[in-house]
Tab-separated table of C-alpha atoms in Angstrom:
chain	number	residue	atom	x	y	z
A	1	MET	CA	0.011	-0.223	0.210
A	2	ASN	CA	1.456	3.502	-1.473
A	3	PRO	CA	0.451	6.413	1.116
A	4	GLU	CA	1.180	8.207	-2.485
A	5	GLN	CA	-2.136	6.365	-3.846
A	6	ASN	CA	-4.405	7.224	-1.076
A	7	HIS	CA	-6.289	10.518	-2.504
A	8	ASN	CA	-8.126	11.886	0.050
A	9	ARG	CA	-11.085	13.558	-1.166
A	10	THR	CA	-11.062	16.204	1.046
A	11	VAL	CA	-7.939	17.556	-0.072
A	12	GLU	CA	-8.025	16.574	-4.160
A	13	ASN	CA	-10.912	18.283	-4.220
A	14	ALA	CA	-10.587	21.076	-1.687
A	15	SER	CA	-10.247	23.382	-4.675
A	16	LEU	CA	-13.507	22.688	-6.332
A	17	GLN	CA	-15.955	22.382	-3.221
A	18	ASP	CA	-15.432	22.422	0.016
A	19	LEU	CA	-15.811	18.789	1.445
A	20	THR	CA	-15.057	19.020	4.251
A	21	PRO	CA	-17.767	17.750	7.100
A	22	ILE	CA	-19.679	19.744	9.165
A	23	GLU	CA	-19.303	19.961	12.531
A	24	GLY	CA	-21.856	19.661	14.803
A	25	ASP	CA	-24.449	19.376	11.540
A	26	LEU	CA	-25.604	15.828	12.543
A	27	ILE	CA	-27.550	13.997	9.860
A	28	ILE	CA	-27.460	10.639	12.072
A	29	ARG	CA	-26.864	10.219	15.214
A	30	THR	CA	-27.817	7.198	17.567
A	31	GLU	CA	-27.626	6.914	21.175
A	32	LYS	CA	-27.476	3.692	23.233
A	33	LEU	CA	-29.161	1.977	19.737
A	34	ASN	CA	-29.918	-1.586	20.356
A	35	LYS	CA	-31.407	-4.328	18.312
A	36	TYR	CA	-32.831	-8.031	19.188
A	37	PHE	CA	-33.258	-10.789	16.796
A	38	SER	CA	-35.415	-13.069	19.266
A	39	ASP	CA	-32.794	-13.844	21.805
A	40	LYS	CA	-29.529	-12.549	19.472
A	41	HIS	CA	-28.075	-9.143	20.360
A	42	VAL	CA	-27.090	-7.885	17.055
A	43	LEU	CA	-26.391	-4.135	18.094
A	44	LYS	CA	-24.924	-3.711	20.970
A	45	ASP	CA	-25.460	-0.288	22.229
A	46	ILE	CA	-24.222	1.528	19.137
A	47	ASN	CA	-23.631	5.225	19.457
A	48	PHE	CA	-23.386	6.533	15.884
A	49	GLU	CA	-22.982	9.720	14.148
A	50	VAL	CA	-22.996	11.207	10.368
A	51	LYS	CA	-22.476	14.217	9.916
A	52	ARG	CA	-23.186	16.800	6.887
A	53	ARG	CA	-20.932	15.926	3.757
A	54	GLU	CA	-19.560	12.818	6.123
A	55	VAL	CA	-18.459	9.789	4.269
A	56	VAL	CA	-18.511	7.018	6.638
A	57	ALA	CA	-17.867	3.418	5.621
A	58	LEU	CA	-18.687	0.595	7.546
A	59	ILE	CA	-16.624	-2.083	7.738
A	60	GLY	CA	-16.205	-5.503	9.605
A	61	PRO	CA	-16.566	-9.460	8.973
A	62	SER	CA	-20.343	-10.533	8.217
A	63	GLY	CA	-22.886	-10.824	10.710
A	64	SER	CA	-21.186	-8.099	13.005
A	65	GLY	CA	-24.274	-5.635	12.478
A	66	LYS	CA	-23.417	-3.420	9.775
A	67	SER	CA	-26.231	-4.413	7.526
A	68	THR	CA	-28.749	-4.230	10.756
A	69	LEU	CA	-27.403	-0.769	11.973
A	70	ILE	CA	-28.169	0.956	8.741
A	71	ARG	CA	-31.344	-0.995	8.108
A	72	CYS	CA	-32.513	0.199	11.313
A	73	LEU	CA	-31.578	3.734	10.385
A	74	ASN	CA	-34.908	4.177	8.160
A	75	ALA	CA	-36.879	1.810	10.104
A	76	LEU	CA	-36.737	-1.387	8.103
A	77	GLU	CA	-35.737	-2.652	11.284
A	78	LYS	CA	-37.435	-1.927	14.648
A	79	ALA	CA	-34.799	-0.795	17.137
A	80	SER	CA	-35.488	-2.486	20.620
A	81	SER	CA	-34.224	-0.068	22.396
A	82	GLY	CA	-32.146	3.271	22.488
A	83	ASP	CA	-32.762	6.102	20.348
A	84	ILE	CA	-32.340	7.283	16.838
A	85	TYR	CA	-32.186	10.896	15.331
A	86	ILE	CA	-32.738	11.783	11.594
A	87	ASN	CA	-31.825	15.449	11.166
A	88	GLY	CA	-32.659	16.377	14.518
A	89	GLU	CA	-36.213	14.066	14.090
A	90	HIS	CA	-36.735	11.210	16.580
A	91	LEU	CA	-37.332	8.009	14.568
A	92	ASP	CA	-39.983	6.835	17.491
A	93	PRO	CA	-40.516	2.841	16.690
A	94	ASN	CA	-44.009	3.049	17.407
A	95	LEU	CA	-44.554	5.431	14.653
A	96	SER	CA	-46.933	4.169	11.539
A	97	VAL	CA	-45.462	3.705	7.868
A	98	LYS	CA	-47.582	6.756	7.277
A	99	GLN	CA	-45.549	8.535	9.679
A	100	LEU	CA	-42.590	7.278	9.006
A	101	SER	CA	-42.751	8.654	5.846
A	102	PRO	CA	-41.457	11.676	5.881
A	103	ILE	CA	-38.336	10.521	7.767
A	104	ARG	CA	-37.579	7.791	5.877
A	105	ARG	CA	-37.333	10.609	2.820
A	106	GLU	CA	-34.313	11.675	4.266
A	107	LEU	CA	-32.519	8.582	3.726
A	108	GLY	CA	-32.028	7.367	0.393
A	109	MET	CA	-30.918	3.773	0.777
A	110	VAL	CA	-29.469	1.130	-1.851
A	111	PHE	CA	-29.593	-2.293	-1.721
A	112	GLN	CA	-27.494	-5.068	-2.218
A	113	ASN	CA	-29.970	-6.792	-4.292
A	114	PHE	CA	-31.116	-3.325	-6.552
A	115	ASN	CA	-34.998	-4.257	-5.484
A	116	LEU	CA	-35.559	-2.243	-8.913
A	117	PHE	CA	-39.418	-2.480	-9.298
A	118	PRO	CA	-39.263	-4.751	-12.222
A	119	HIS	CA	-42.765	-3.744	-13.686
A	120	MET	CA	-41.676	-0.713	-15.079
A	121	THR	CA	-39.198	0.977	-17.146
A	122	VAL	CA	-35.878	2.499	-15.670
A	123	LEU	CA	-37.283	6.167	-15.623
A	124	GLN	CA	-40.549	5.345	-14.068
A	125	ASN	CA	-38.038	3.833	-11.304
A	126	VAL	CA	-36.546	7.300	-10.887
A	127	ILE	CA	-39.367	9.261	-11.384
A	128	GLU	CA	-42.069	7.072	-9.103
A	129	ALA	CA	-41.594	8.134	-5.629
A	130	PRO	CA	-41.081	11.808	-6.529
A	131	LEU	CA	-44.467	11.805	-8.645
A	132	LEU	CA	-46.352	9.354	-6.104
A	133	VAL	CA	-44.478	11.149	-2.682
A	134	ARG	CA	-43.181	14.381	-3.733
A	135	LYS	CA	-46.339	14.982	-5.822
A	136	MET	CA	-43.729	16.011	-8.244
A	137	PRO	CA	-45.654	17.570	-11.730
A	138	LYS	CA	-44.573	14.954	-14.895
A	139	GLU	CA	-43.070	17.213	-16.817
A	140	GLN	CA	-40.584	18.017	-13.438
A	141	ALA	CA	-40.076	14.675	-12.608
A	142	HIS	CA	-39.063	13.666	-16.017
A	143	ALA	CA	-36.733	16.433	-16.105
A	144	LEU	CA	-35.099	15.328	-12.470
A	145	GLY	CA	-35.327	11.209	-13.712
A	146	GLU	CA	-33.300	12.154	-17.352
A	147	SER	CA	-30.710	14.315	-15.320
A	148	LEU	CA	-30.083	11.666	-13.042
A	149	LEU	CA	-29.827	8.838	-15.553
A	150	ALA	CA	-27.258	10.734	-17.487
A	151	LYS	CA	-25.460	11.453	-13.963
A	152	VAL	CA	-24.973	7.851	-13.609
A	153	GLY	CA	-24.713	7.069	-17.346
A	154	LEU	CA	-27.904	5.589	-18.258
A	155	LEU	CA	-29.748	8.095	-20.031
A	156	GLU	CA	-29.981	5.960	-23.101
A	157	LYS	CA	-31.652	2.965	-21.603
A	158	ARG	CA	-34.492	5.149	-19.995
A	159	ASP	CA	-37.070	3.450	-21.559
A	160	ILE	CA	-36.523	-0.574	-21.032
A	161	TYR	CA	-37.052	-2.652	-18.536
A	162	PRO	CA	-34.650	-3.522	-15.451
A	163	GLY	CA	-34.850	-7.083	-16.589
A	164	ARG	CA	-32.452	-6.001	-19.091
A	165	LEU	CA	-29.740	-4.467	-17.566
A	166	SER	CA	-26.268	-5.596	-15.790
A	167	GLY	CA	-25.911	-5.921	-12.354
A	168	GLY	CA	-23.907	-3.333	-12.346
A	169	GLN	CA	-26.800	-0.761	-14.631
A	170	LYS	CA	-29.600	-2.045	-12.602
A	171	GLN	CA	-27.731	-0.327	-9.157
A	172	ARG	CA	-26.793	2.676	-11.003
A	173	VAL	CA	-30.615	2.983	-11.578
A	174	ALA	CA	-31.245	2.300	-7.778
A	175	ILE	CA	-28.867	4.833	-7.060
A	176	ALA	CA	-30.661	7.517	-9.513
A	177	ARG	CA	-34.001	6.026	-7.826
A	178	ALA	CA	-32.348	6.573	-4.148
A	179	LEU	CA	-30.995	10.110	-5.368
A	180	ALA	CA	-34.497	11.123	-6.789
A	181	MET	CA	-36.324	11.763	-3.627
A	182	GLN	CA	-33.009	14.517	-3.162
A	183	PRO	CA	-32.429	12.592	0.573
A	184	ARG	CA	-30.129	14.217	3.239
A	185	ALA	CA	-27.711	11.255	2.677
A	186	LEU	CA	-27.515	8.011	1.442
A	187	LEU	CA	-27.236	4.536	2.833
A	188	PHE	CA	-25.404	2.176	0.802
A	189	ASP	CA	-26.047	-1.765	1.765
A	190	GLU	CA	-23.097	-3.534	0.900
A	191	PRO	CA	-23.458	-1.794	-3.000
A	192	THR	CA	-21.341	-4.022	-4.825
A	193	SER	CA	-21.524	-7.472	-3.181
A	194	ALA	CA	-24.128	-9.249	-5.607
A	195	LEU	CA	-21.841	-8.079	-8.663
A	196	ASP	CA	-19.770	-9.709	-10.774
A	197	PRO	CA	-16.124	-8.325	-10.007
A	198	GLU	CA	-15.785	-6.936	-13.636
A	199	LEU	CA	-18.730	-4.554	-12.807
A	200	VAL	CA	-18.080	-3.351	-9.181
A	201	GLY	CA	-15.816	-0.642	-10.970
A	202	GLU	CA	-18.586	1.046	-12.388
A	203	VAL	CA	-20.542	1.118	-9.318
A	204	LEU	CA	-18.016	2.802	-6.907
A	205	LYS	CA	-17.091	5.340	-9.171
A	206	VAL	CA	-20.818	6.430	-9.811
A	207	MET	CA	-20.433	6.802	-5.867
A	208	LYS	CA	-17.086	8.524	-6.035
A	209	ASP	CA	-18.707	10.851	-7.920
A	210	LEU	CA	-21.319	11.641	-5.126
A	211	ALA	CA	-18.585	11.516	-2.548
A	212	TYR	CA	-16.883	14.208	-4.123
A	213	GLU	CA	-19.920	16.294	-4.793
A	214	GLY	CA	-20.460	16.341	-0.829
A	215	SER	CA	-22.938	14.019	-0.659
A	216	THR	CA	-23.616	12.648	2.984
A	217	MET	CA	-22.874	8.729	2.832
A	218	VAL	CA	-22.456	5.731	5.034
A	219	VAL	CA	-21.420	2.926	3.004
A	220	VAL	CA	-21.443	-0.808	4.804
A	221	THR	CA	-18.945	-2.147	2.314
A	222	HIS	CA	-16.089	-5.168	1.330
A	223	GLU	CA	-14.218	-2.627	-0.790
A	224	MET	CA	-11.824	-1.584	1.421
A	225	GLN	CA	-9.991	0.220	-1.270
A	226	PHE	CA	-12.921	2.348	-1.979
A	227	ALA	CA	-13.671	2.802	2.016
A	228	ARG	CA	-9.707	3.894	2.230
A	229	ASP	CA	-9.977	6.555	-0.772
A	230	VAL	CA	-13.205	7.784	-0.889
A	231	SER	CA	-14.383	7.961	3.298
A	232	ASP	CA	-13.461	10.649	5.690
A	233	ARG	CA	-14.159	7.982	8.401
A	234	VAL	CA	-13.985	4.331	8.628
A	235	VAL	CA	-15.956	2.727	11.332
A	236	PHE	CA	-15.145	-1.253	12.098
A	237	MET	CA	-17.689	-3.008	13.719
A	238	SER	CA	-17.449	-6.892	15.027
A	239	ASP	CA	-20.554	-8.813	17.212
A	240	GLY	CA	-22.728	-5.806	17.317
A	241	MET	CA	-20.288	-2.969	18.190
A	242	ILE	CA	-18.398	-0.531	16.966
A	243	VAL	CA	-14.938	-1.656	17.744
A	244	GLU	CA	-12.712	1.054	16.464
A	245	GLU	CA	-12.995	4.342	14.306
A	246	GLY	CA	-10.945	6.889	12.951
A	247	ASP	CA	-9.462	8.287	10.187
A	248	PRO	CA	-9.304	5.979	6.849
A	249	ASP	CA	-5.615	5.941	6.751
A	250	ASP	CA	-4.708	5.825	10.200
A	251	LEU	CA	-6.802	2.899	10.975
A	252	PHE	CA	-5.829	1.095	8.182
A	253	ARG	CA	-2.396	1.531	8.869
A	254	HIS	CA	-2.317	1.678	12.441
A	255	PRO	CA	-5.231	-0.435	14.223
A	256	LYS	CA	-5.107	-0.397	17.434
A	257	GLU	CA	-7.737	-2.957	18.483
A	258	LYS	CA	-6.555	-6.330	18.013
A	259	ARG	CA	-9.872	-7.540	16.099
A	260	THR	CA	-9.080	-5.057	13.445
A	261	GLN	CA	-5.592	-6.152	13.053
A	262	LEU	CA	-6.752	-9.110	12.509
A	263	PHE	CA	-9.589	-8.090	10.709
A	264	LEU	CA	-7.702	-6.213	8.136
A	265	GLU	CA	-4.534	-8.697	7.616
A	266	ARG	CA	-7.387	-11.152	6.132
A	267	VAL	CA	-9.218	-8.107	3.958
A	268	LEU	CA	-6.023	-6.436	3.067
A	269	SER	CA	-3.757	-9.273	1.891
A	270	VAL	CA	-5.685	-9.832	-0.697
A	271	LEU	CA	-5.462	-6.794	-1.908
A	272	PRO	CA	-2.323	-6.027	-4.142
B	1	MET	CA	-77.732	-37.498	-36.163
B	2	ASP	CA	-81.169	-37.781	-36.963
B	3	VAL	CA	-82.124	-37.744	-33.336
B	4	ILE	CA	-79.467	-34.989	-32.887
B	5	TRP	CA	-80.466	-32.215	-34.905
B	6	PRO	CA	-84.008	-31.297	-33.232
B	7	THR	CA	-82.454	-31.414	-30.278
B	8	ILE	CA	-79.534	-28.671	-30.526
B	9	PRO	CA	-81.432	-25.738	-29.889
B	10	ASP	CA	-81.833	-27.097	-26.338
B	11	PHE	CA	-78.457	-27.816	-25.898
B	12	LEU	CA	-77.389	-24.632	-27.226
B	13	VAL	CA	-79.879	-23.169	-24.247
B	14	GLY	CA	-77.671	-25.401	-21.956
B	15	THR	CA	-74.495	-24.129	-22.947
B	16	ARG	CA	-75.653	-20.309	-23.009
B	17	ASN	CA	-76.451	-21.058	-18.990
B	18	THR	CA	-73.834	-22.862	-18.075
B	19	LEU	CA	-71.812	-20.023	-19.425
B	20	PHE	CA	-74.317	-18.029	-17.515
B	21	TYR	CA	-73.803	-19.378	-14.055
B	22	CYS	CA	-69.663	-19.379	-14.954
B	23	LEU	CA	-69.722	-15.798	-15.897
B	24	ALA	CA	-72.126	-14.310	-13.481
B	25	SER	CA	-70.111	-16.382	-10.241
B	26	PHE	CA	-66.253	-16.408	-10.789
B	27	PRO	CA	-66.278	-12.550	-10.641
B	28	ILE	CA	-68.113	-12.989	-7.204
B	29	ALA	CA	-65.595	-15.460	-6.466
B	30	LEU	CA	-62.740	-13.052	-7.516
B	31	VAL	CA	-63.758	-10.433	-5.465
B	32	LEU	CA	-64.745	-12.543	-1.934
B	33	GLY	CA	-61.822	-14.124	-2.767
B	34	MET	CA	-59.454	-10.842	-2.413
B	35	PHE	CA	-61.184	-10.539	1.025
B	36	LEU	CA	-60.562	-13.991	1.864
B	37	ALA	CA	-57.217	-13.499	1.124
B	38	LEU	CA	-56.554	-9.774	3.142
B	39	MET	CA	-58.610	-11.596	5.793
B	40	ASP	CA	-56.202	-14.228	5.949
B	41	GLY	CA	-53.324	-12.400	5.527
B	42	SER	CA	-54.476	-10.131	8.439
B	43	ARG	CA	-52.590	-10.475	12.101
B	44	ILE	CA	-56.096	-9.749	13.723
B	45	VAL	CA	-57.559	-12.912	15.096
B	46	TRP	CA	-61.010	-12.487	14.336
B	47	LEU	CA	-60.726	-11.541	10.263
B	48	HIS	CA	-57.324	-14.310	10.218
B	49	GLY	CA	-59.877	-17.167	11.698
B	50	PRO	CA	-63.042	-17.216	10.264
B	51	ALA	CA	-61.313	-16.589	6.912
B	52	ARG	CA	-59.216	-19.728	7.111
B	53	ILE	CA	-61.866	-21.747	8.534
B	54	PHE	CA	-64.291	-20.799	5.502
B	55	ILE	CA	-61.156	-21.836	3.443
B	56	GLU	CA	-60.782	-25.225	5.090
B	57	VAL	CA	-64.170	-26.122	4.948
B	58	VAL	CA	-65.311	-25.116	1.387
B	59	ARG	CA	-61.805	-27.241	-0.313
B	60	GLY	CA	-62.366	-29.968	2.385
B	61	THR	CA	-65.791	-30.947	1.704
B	62	PRO	CA	-67.731	-32.016	-1.506
B	63	ILE	CA	-69.704	-29.600	-3.690
B	64	LEU	CA	-72.061	-31.692	-4.125
B	65	ALA	CA	-72.244	-31.532	-0.650
B	66	GLN	CA	-72.351	-28.153	-0.702
B	67	ILE	CA	-74.936	-26.979	-2.889
B	68	PHE	CA	-77.370	-29.314	-1.105
B	69	ILE	CA	-76.771	-27.594	1.915
B	70	ILE	CA	-77.394	-24.606	0.313
B	71	TYR	CA	-80.249	-25.025	-2.075
B	72	TYR	CA	-81.888	-26.645	0.224
B	73	GLY	CA	-80.924	-26.049	3.888
B	74	LEU	CA	-80.673	-22.565	3.282
B	75	GLY	CA	-83.996	-22.371	1.755
B	76	ALA	CA	-85.362	-24.135	4.467
B	77	LEU	CA	-83.545	-21.808	7.016
B	78	LEU	CA	-84.462	-18.540	5.440
B	79	GLY	CA	-88.245	-20.041	5.208
B	80	LEU	CA	-88.327	-19.731	9.131
B	81	ILE	CA	-87.133	-16.707	9.422
B	82	ASN	CA	-89.525	-15.123	7.316
B	83	PRO	CA	-91.371	-17.070	4.451
B	84	SER	CA	-90.658	-15.061	1.916
B	85	TRP	CA	-87.247	-15.316	2.073
B	86	ALA	CA	-87.343	-19.005	1.250
B	87	LEU	CA	-88.107	-17.744	-2.486
B	88	LEU	CA	-84.605	-16.264	-2.583
B	89	ILE	CA	-83.074	-19.914	-3.276
B	90	ASN	CA	-83.978	-21.143	-6.359
B	91	VAL	CA	-81.851	-22.939	-8.720
B	92	TRP	CA	-79.783	-19.959	-10.247
B	93	THR	CA	-79.217	-18.298	-6.953
B	94	ALA	CA	-78.175	-21.356	-5.222
B	95	GLY	CA	-75.758	-22.736	-8.141
B	96	ILE	CA	-74.490	-19.354	-8.395
B	97	GLY	CA	-73.658	-19.219	-4.520
B	98	THR	CA	-72.495	-22.563	-4.019
B	99	LEU	CA	-69.875	-21.718	-7.040
B	100	ALA	CA	-68.996	-19.016	-6.002
B	101	LEU	CA	-68.279	-19.641	-2.559
B	102	ASN	CA	-66.483	-22.842	-3.653
B	103	TYR	CA	-64.213	-21.041	-5.923
B	104	ALA	CA	-63.427	-17.509	-3.560
B	105	ALA	CA	-61.763	-20.479	-1.363
B	106	TYR	CA	-59.683	-21.264	-3.699
B	107	GLU	CA	-59.056	-17.560	-5.358
B	108	ALA	CA	-58.331	-17.071	-2.036
B	109	GLU	CA	-54.802	-19.064	-2.275
B	110	VAL	CA	-54.232	-17.825	-5.437
B	111	TYR	CA	-54.335	-14.224	-4.388
B	112	ARG	CA	-51.986	-15.577	-1.268
B	113	ALA	CA	-49.741	-16.956	-3.145
B	114	GLY	CA	-49.569	-14.084	-5.894
B	115	PHE	CA	-48.581	-11.648	-3.338
B	116	LEU	CA	-46.223	-14.108	-1.515
B	117	SER	CA	-44.148	-14.553	-4.188
B	118	VAL	CA	-43.421	-10.663	-4.914
B	119	GLU	CA	-40.037	-10.559	-3.394
B	120	GLN	CA	-39.712	-8.463	0.384
B	121	GLY	CA	-37.069	-6.058	-1.095
B	122	GLN	CA	-39.923	-4.724	-3.210
B	123	ALA	CA	-41.483	-3.388	0.099
B	124	GLU	CA	-38.400	-2.350	1.392
B	125	ALA	CA	-37.191	-0.376	-1.643
B	126	ALA	CA	-41.007	1.314	-1.623
B	127	LEU	CA	-40.943	1.877	1.929
B	128	SER	CA	-37.511	2.874	2.103
B	129	LEU	CA	-38.520	6.039	-0.560
B	130	GLY	CA	-41.489	7.022	1.298
B	131	LEU	CA	-44.679	5.370	-0.462
B	132	SER	CA	-47.550	5.156	1.975
B	133	PRO	CA	-48.874	1.220	2.980
B	134	SER	CA	-51.473	2.015	0.483
B	135	GLN	CA	-49.221	3.595	-2.383
B	136	ASN	CA	-46.820	0.343	-2.028
B	137	PHE	CA	-49.781	-2.054	-2.528
B	138	PHE	CA	-51.464	-0.259	-5.829
B	139	HIS	CA	-47.955	1.042	-7.530
B	140	ILE	CA	-45.661	-1.825	-6.291
B	141	GLN	CA	-46.953	-5.227	-5.179
B	142	LEU	CA	-50.230	-5.522	-7.072
B	143	PRO	CA	-48.866	-4.769	-10.304
B	144	GLN	CA	-46.204	-7.511	-9.711
B	145	ALA	CA	-48.858	-9.993	-8.371
B	146	ILE	CA	-51.663	-9.744	-10.612
B	147	PRO	CA	-49.031	-11.489	-13.624
B	148	LEU	CA	-48.415	-13.873	-11.439
B	149	MET	CA	-52.064	-14.611	-10.607
B	150	ILE	CA	-53.749	-14.237	-13.965
B	151	PRO	CA	-53.111	-17.716	-15.630
B	152	PRO	CA	-54.314	-19.829	-12.276
B	153	PHE	CA	-56.997	-18.019	-12.829
B	154	VAL	CA	-58.022	-18.288	-15.863
B	155	ASN	CA	-57.192	-22.144	-15.149
B	156	ASP	CA	-59.494	-22.120	-12.677
B	157	PHE	CA	-61.816	-20.540	-14.586
B	158	ILE	CA	-61.643	-23.571	-17.277
B	159	TYR	CA	-62.337	-25.902	-13.834
B	160	LEU	CA	-65.119	-23.879	-13.465
B	161	LEU	CA	-66.397	-24.620	-16.888
B	162	LYS	CA	-66.426	-27.975	-15.993
B	163	ASP	CA	-67.582	-28.117	-12.235
B	164	SER	CA	-70.494	-25.819	-12.919
B	165	ALA	CA	-72.025	-29.584	-13.755
B	166	ILE	CA	-72.392	-29.825	-10.489
B	167	VAL	CA	-75.930	-27.532	-10.742
B	168	SER	CA	-77.482	-30.289	-12.770
B	169	VAL	CA	-78.306	-32.032	-9.708
B	170	ILE	CA	-80.658	-29.194	-8.814
B	171	ALA	CA	-82.103	-29.505	-12.164
B	172	GLY	CA	-79.986	-26.389	-12.892
B	173	SER	CA	-80.667	-26.311	-16.847
B	174	ASP	CA	-77.438	-25.976	-17.483
B	175	LEU	CA	-75.319	-27.897	-20.150
B	176	THR	CA	-75.386	-31.198	-18.210
B	177	SER	CA	-78.911	-30.741	-17.168
B	178	VAL	CA	-79.875	-31.204	-20.276
B	179	LEU	CA	-77.961	-33.782	-21.640
B	180	ASN	CA	-79.200	-35.829	-18.841
B	181	SER	CA	-82.917	-35.374	-19.734
B	182	TYR	CA	-81.870	-36.779	-23.217
B	183	VAL	CA	-79.536	-39.464	-21.746
B	184	ARG	CA	-82.970	-40.366	-19.657
B	185	THR	CA	-85.319	-40.073	-22.771
B	186	HIS	CA	-83.113	-41.690	-24.831
B	187	ALA	CA	-81.611	-44.739	-22.601
B	188	SER	CA	-80.669	-47.475	-25.315
B	189	ASN	CA	-78.191	-45.046	-27.461
B	190	PRO	CA	-77.440	-42.054	-25.250
B	191	LEU	CA	-73.658	-41.813	-26.848
B	192	PRO	CA	-74.851	-39.030	-29.575
B	193	PHE	CA	-75.681	-36.777	-26.865
B	194	PHE	CA	-72.798	-37.389	-24.747
B	195	LEU	CA	-70.190	-36.541	-27.665
B	196	LEU	CA	-72.343	-33.600	-28.107
B	197	ALA	CA	-72.360	-32.206	-25.103
B	198	ILE	CA	-68.444	-32.934	-25.052
B	199	VAL	CA	-67.718	-31.333	-28.019
B	200	LEU	CA	-69.802	-27.961	-26.491
B	201	TYR	CA	-67.715	-27.920	-23.889
B	202	LEU	CA	-64.783	-27.545	-25.817
B	203	VAL	CA	-66.101	-24.893	-27.601
B	204	MET	CA	-66.555	-23.250	-24.117
B	205	SER	CA	-63.025	-24.235	-22.677
B	206	LEU	CA	-60.443	-24.132	-25.526
B	207	PRO	CA	-60.845	-20.611	-26.473
B	208	VAL	CA	-60.333	-19.594	-23.189
B	209	SER	CA	-57.381	-21.873	-22.620
B	210	TYR	CA	-56.213	-19.997	-25.682
B	211	VAL	CA	-56.342	-16.570	-24.566
B	212	ALA	CA	-54.892	-17.813	-21.541
B	213	LYS	CA	-51.596	-19.067	-23.487
B	214	ARG	CA	-51.051	-16.178	-25.188
B	215	LEU	CA	-51.672	-14.233	-22.113
B	216	GLU	CA	-49.018	-16.168	-20.398
B	217	ARG	CA	-46.837	-15.622	-22.561
B	218	ARG	CA	-46.874	-12.007	-22.847
B	219	LEU	CA	-47.073	-11.358	-18.950
B	220	ARG	CA	-43.531	-13.370	-19.100
B	221	ALA	CA	-41.707	-11.615	-21.611
B	222	ALA	CA	-42.832	-8.252	-20.083
B	223	LEU	CA	-41.197	-9.562	-16.955
């Protein structure tokens, strides 16, 4: 690992736009978040924060609770105890689906298995929520959808059905769909884990572009190079706990905790 | 052949009546079946319980017994409450009612299977985008479930065309009732009448299966 290759996005793009996470402007905050699946304790007293414009990579072995954590953030999983605040608003687990909707809209979710709507064209996938939820006028939604598809490089696929896209293209559409609701932050749940290796790059590139535009992102990932190059902060989870977190270069080069060292040794041994 | 020709108008009336039984009872079965499926899927016990009991009882008992119970039993019961209500139960209402209730139980299972086969992730994607439960139902779940449900629906309609022969046990003037009456009067050589009835049943069901095949191919191509 050559330190010269590690571009911190904050440094590289400082001239273009200020990408420094904004202190005190918390988009996501959890306090003593706990989650049980029947008697299995999968999240243990998680205190987790994401600042505006921050890119956080969540890494750790499978089963460590990374995905569960971000699924709790938009209430796809109900937290067992503790508090979640999204842009300052308390995410009460007892809210009805209707009451949850405005909070969920603040966070865009990108799934491992894309979950595109197979009965809609690519463009319809992107504009469905703006039309239904934001009640955006049709022409405006179309313009928005087209600009987002152009952004992920798939404008020419606007009228075809997701079934005919490659995995990488599906995930890029899914990112455009999440962006269409203009969320305050994007949550990525292992966005490249279901992809063939040669398709991973195109998705990571889109995500990298978003990061360089100042998007707030939480990325659960096994792509260590991406975590290292793009994120502002890496959070290492194991056994439902945040074991260690910090600046990507520090954490990857000088992990303090034994569990982090073991994990990184295992996953980094395959990197060039 | 000479014996057949003069009976053809009667057989055509029987065919028309069979179609009428089916076309009247199947839409009722579809609507009722949807409510049963929704009740069955509910977490509320007094919705879920009765739906489940209805489905299991209807599917687990002979349709022959059901039509007798409705035609004779229900008619008598209503007559006890109010003598004029007994008139509500005639061969038409009993026939349509039995077929509708019976098929509602089967169609409920088709709905259930249809909704179960829509991936869980679809609802998660819809909810995370902020769609309401009803938007999720009508814009995401239903359009994906319907293509999966149409082939079994059409299939069941073909079964219904044949099952509707059950109304002949209460002399429902359907195709099989007409067949029965001619078989009785031509007991020495009933075969031509059987063949005619078979041909007429086929004339009803073949176009339906043809449409079903085409529909299935088109729906599959869309997904």
